[in-house]
């Protein structure tokens, strides 16, 4: 069932915005005028992805820089390794696998963005 999320002029090209729809936290991404919906929590350690960077179809997580293809949700690269002098756990520890993001179909109609959420 398609649910109205917002209007297209609320998200500039290259921008992202988080919404809660039907109890799901999603991020709408505007890649050159085409909109995509991905889950909000990073597939590595659940950082909020709307705080990351969007370059074309590639969304980079703000926390450890894992990258995802917003068209499919596929994890393209895992987190960056920690700096040598960091006291924090290594985000590239293989026990912390990076999973793909869930995605949902998006429809644009009369300037409004709808997301197909079951
Ligand atoms: S939480 Fe996103 S890369 Fe670690």
PDB file of C-alpha atoms and ligand atoms in Angstrom:
ATOM      1  CA  UNK A   1       0.000   0.000   0.000  1.00  0.00           C
ATOM      2  CA  UNK A   2       1.469   3.334  -1.084  1.00  0.00           C
ATOM      3  CA  UNK A   3       1.567   5.921   1.702  1.00  0.00           C
ATOM      4  CA  UNK A   4       2.184   9.627   1.200  1.00  0.00           C
ATOM      5  CA  UNK A   5       5.473  10.670   2.813  1.00  0.00           C
ATOM      6  CA  UNK A   6       6.022  14.244   1.696  1.00  0.00           C
ATOM      7  CA  UNK A   7       6.178  16.514  -1.331  1.00  0.00           C
ATOM      8  CA  UNK A   8       9.055  16.413  -3.790  1.00  0.00           C
ATOM      9  CA  UNK A   9      10.114  20.011  -3.095  1.00  0.00           C
ATOM     10  CA  UNK A  10      10.874  19.064   0.553  1.00  0.00           C
ATOM     11  CA  UNK A  11      13.989  17.113  -0.460  1.00  0.00           C
ATOM     12  CA  UNK A  12      16.494  18.868  -2.718  1.00  0.00           C
ATOM     13  CA  UNK A  13      18.567  16.878  -5.233  1.00  0.00           C
ATOM     14  CA  UNK A  14      21.365  15.156  -3.320  1.00  0.00           C
ATOM     15  CA  UNK A  15      19.374  15.477  -0.109  1.00  0.00           C
ATOM     16  CA  UNK A  16      17.878  12.992   2.337  1.00  0.00           C
ATOM     17  CA  UNK A  17      15.147  13.168   4.941  1.00  0.00           C
ATOM     18  CA  UNK A  18      13.944  10.690   7.561  1.00  0.00           C
ATOM     19  CA  UNK A  19      10.308   9.719   8.110  1.00  0.00           C
ATOM     20  CA  UNK A  20       8.366   7.301  10.244  1.00  0.00           C
ATOM     21  CA  UNK A  21       5.647   5.665   8.158  1.00  0.00           C
ATOM     22  CA  UNK A  22       3.520   2.740   9.307  1.00  0.00           C
ATOM     23  CA  UNK A  23       5.891   2.314  12.240  1.00  0.00           C
ATOM     24  CA  UNK A  24       8.948   1.999   9.986  1.00  0.00           C
ATOM     25  CA  UNK A  25      11.839   4.425  10.002  1.00  0.00           C
ATOM     26  CA  UNK A  26      12.865   5.213   6.456  1.00  0.00           C
ATOM     27  CA  UNK A  27      15.077   7.693   4.660  1.00  0.00           C
ATOM     28  CA  UNK A  28      13.946   9.226   1.399  1.00  0.00           C
ATOM     29  CA  UNK A  29      16.843  10.075  -0.906  1.00  0.00           C
ATOM     30  CA  UNK A  30      16.738  12.407  -3.893  1.00  0.00           C
ATOM     31  CA  UNK A  31      19.268  11.285  -6.478  1.00  0.00           C
ATOM     32  CA  UNK A  32      19.076  13.748  -9.361  1.00  0.00           C
ATOM     33  CA  UNK A  33      15.307  14.071  -9.125  1.00  0.00           C
ATOM     34  CA  UNK A  34      14.619  10.356  -8.633  1.00  0.00           C
ATOM     35  CA  UNK A  35      13.515   9.310  -5.157  1.00  0.00           C
ATOM     36  CA  UNK A  36      14.493   6.139  -3.298  1.00  0.00           C
ATOM     37  CA  UNK A  37      13.445   4.812   0.105  1.00  0.00           C
ATOM     38  CA  UNK A  38      15.872   2.905   2.327  1.00  0.00           C
ATOM     39  CA  UNK A  39      15.765   1.931   5.966  1.00  0.00           C
ATOM     40  CA  UNK A  40      17.081   4.541   8.352  1.00  0.00           C
ATOM     41  CA  UNK A  41      19.420   2.371  10.433  1.00  0.00           C
ATOM     42  CA  UNK A  42      22.834   1.628   8.943  1.00  0.00           C
ATOM     43  CA  UNK A  43      23.423  -2.054   8.220  1.00  0.00           C
ATOM     44  CA  UNK A  44      26.592  -1.950  10.304  1.00  0.00           C
ATOM     45  CA  UNK A  45      25.788  -0.460  13.697  1.00  0.00           C
ATOM     46  CA  UNK A  46      22.464   1.344  13.139  1.00  0.00           C
ATOM     47  CA  UNK A  47      23.681   4.947  12.717  1.00  0.00           C
ATOM     48  CA  UNK A  48      21.026   7.287  11.320  1.00  0.00           C
ATOM     49  CA  UNK A  49      21.748   7.360   7.625  1.00  0.00           C
ATOM     50  CA  UNK A  50      20.072  10.686   6.814  1.00  0.00           C
ATOM     51  CA  UNK A  51      23.042  12.290   8.583  1.00  0.00           C
ATOM     52  CA  UNK A  52      25.399  10.742   6.038  1.00  0.00           C
ATOM     53  CA  UNK A  53      26.290  11.866   2.528  1.00  0.00           C
ATOM     54  CA  UNK A  54      24.579  11.058  -0.758  1.00  0.00           C
ATOM     55  CA  UNK A  55      26.636  11.085  -3.947  1.00  0.00           C
ATOM     56  CA  UNK A  56      24.667   9.867  -6.921  1.00  0.00           C
ATOM     57  CA  UNK A  57      23.319   6.464  -5.843  1.00  0.00           C
ATOM     58  CA  UNK A  58      25.877   5.982  -3.096  1.00  0.00           C
ATOM     59  CA  UNK A  59      24.903   6.706   0.500  1.00  0.00           C
ATOM     60  CA  UNK A  60      27.828   6.945   2.922  1.00  0.00           C
ATOM     61  CA  UNK A  61      27.181   6.337   6.617  1.00  0.00           C
ATOM     62  CA  UNK A  62      28.198   9.223   8.890  1.00  0.00           C
ATOM     63  CA  UNK A  63      29.636   6.987  11.600  1.00  0.00           C
ATOM     64  CA  UNK A  64      32.123   4.545  10.042  1.00  0.00           C
ATOM     65  CA  UNK A  65      31.641   5.341   6.352  1.00  0.00           C
ATOM     66  CA  UNK A  66      30.129   2.106   5.064  1.00  0.00           C
ATOM     67  CA  UNK A  67      28.553   2.717   1.663  1.00  0.00           C
ATOM     68  CA  UNK A  68      25.246   1.520   0.200  1.00  0.00           C
ATOM     69  CA  UNK A  69      23.579   1.598  -3.210  1.00  0.00           C
ATOM     70  CA  UNK A  70      20.226   3.308  -2.549  1.00  0.00           C
ATOM     71  CA  UNK A  71      18.669   1.627  -5.616  1.00  0.00           C
ATOM     72  CA  UNK A  72      19.048  -1.869  -4.195  1.00  0.00           C
ATOM     73  CA  UNK A  73      20.197  -1.361  -0.603  1.00  0.00           C
ATOM     74  CA  UNK A  74      23.321  -3.369  -1.369  1.00  0.00           C
ATOM     75  CA  UNK A  75      26.269  -2.761   0.943  1.00  0.00           C
ATOM     76  CA  UNK A  76      29.050  -1.662  -1.401  1.00  0.00           C
ATOM     77  CA  UNK A  77      31.782  -1.374   1.189  1.00  0.00           C
ATOM     78  CA  UNK A  78      32.116  -2.001   4.882  1.00  0.00           C
ATOM     79  CA  UNK A  79      33.150   0.416   7.583  1.00  0.00           C
ATOM     80  CA  UNK A  80      36.504   2.136   7.495  1.00  0.00           C
ATOM     81  CA  UNK A  81      39.110   0.665   9.859  1.00  0.00           C
ATOM     82  CA  UNK A  82      39.846   2.592  13.031  1.00  0.00           C
ATOM     83  CA  UNK A  83      42.652   5.078  13.236  1.00  0.00           C
ATOM     84  CA  UNK A  84      45.830   3.566  14.720  1.00  0.00           C
ATOM     85  CA  UNK A  85      45.619   5.740  17.846  1.00  0.00           C
ATOM     86  CA  UNK A  86      41.885   5.184  18.489  1.00  0.00           C
ATOM     87  CA  UNK A  87      40.816   3.665  21.804  1.00  0.00           C
ATOM     88  CA  UNK A  88      37.446   2.565  20.401  1.00  0.00           C
ATOM     89  CA  UNK A  89      36.709  -0.915  19.045  1.00  0.00           C
ATOM     90  CA  UNK A  90      37.675  -1.437  15.426  1.00  0.00           C
ATOM     91  CA  UNK A  91      34.514  -0.848  13.307  1.00  0.00           C
ATOM     92  CA  UNK A  92      36.027  -3.080  10.639  1.00  0.00           C
ATOM     93  CA  UNK A  93      36.048  -6.045  13.045  1.00  0.00           C
ATOM     94  CA  UNK A  94      34.745  -8.915  10.874  1.00  0.00           C
ATOM     95  CA  UNK A  95      32.379  -9.969  13.680  1.00  0.00           C
ATOM     96  CA  UNK A  96      30.408  -6.762  12.944  1.00  0.00           C
ATOM     97  CA  UNK A  97      29.165  -7.629   9.468  1.00  0.00           C
ATOM     98  CA  UNK A  98      27.544  -4.953   7.341  1.00  0.00           C
ATOM     99  CA  UNK A  99      24.188  -6.129   6.029  1.00  0.00           C
ATOM    100  CA  UNK A 100      22.297  -4.728   3.068  1.00  0.00           C
ATOM    101  CA  UNK A 101      19.606  -2.108   3.638  1.00  0.00           C
ATOM    102  CA  UNK A 102      15.951  -2.775   3.101  1.00  0.00           C
ATOM    103  CA  UNK A 103      14.392  -0.693   0.340  1.00  0.00           C
ATOM    104  CA  UNK A 104      10.818   0.086  -0.685  1.00  0.00           C
ATOM    105  CA  UNK A 105       9.253   1.164  -3.995  1.00  0.00           C
ATOM    106  CA  UNK A 106       8.621   4.898  -4.384  1.00  0.00           C
ATOM    107  CA  UNK A 107       6.061   6.614  -6.588  1.00  0.00           C
ATOM    108  CA  UNK A 108       5.929  10.289  -7.494  1.00  0.00           C
ATOM    109  CA  UNK A 109       2.468  11.615  -8.263  1.00  0.00           C
ATOM    110  CA  UNK A 110       1.369  15.243  -8.653  1.00  0.00           C
ATOM    111  CA  UNK A 111       4.405  16.459  -6.715  1.00  0.00           C
ATOM    112  CA  UNK A 112       3.872  14.061  -3.818  1.00  0.00           C
ATOM    113  CA  UNK A 113       6.138  11.156  -2.842  1.00  0.00           C
ATOM    114  CA  UNK A 114       4.510   7.849  -1.912  1.00  0.00           C
ATOM    115  CA  UNK A 115       6.286   4.827  -0.435  1.00  0.00           C
ATOM    116  CA  UNK A 116       4.955   1.277  -0.818  1.00  0.00           C
ATOM    117  CA  UNK A 117       4.987  -0.158   2.705  1.00  0.00           C
ATOM    118  CA  UNK A 118       3.381  -3.511   3.451  1.00  0.00           C
TER     119      UNK A 118
HETATM  120  S1  LIG B   1      27.187   2.480  11.769  1.00  0.00           S
HETATM  121 FE1  LIG B   1      27.304   2.832   9.651  1.00  0.00          FE
HETATM  122  S2  LIG B   1      29.291   2.185   9.104  1.00  0.00           S
HETATM  123 FE2  LIG B   1      29.192   1.785  11.227  1.00  0.00          FE
END
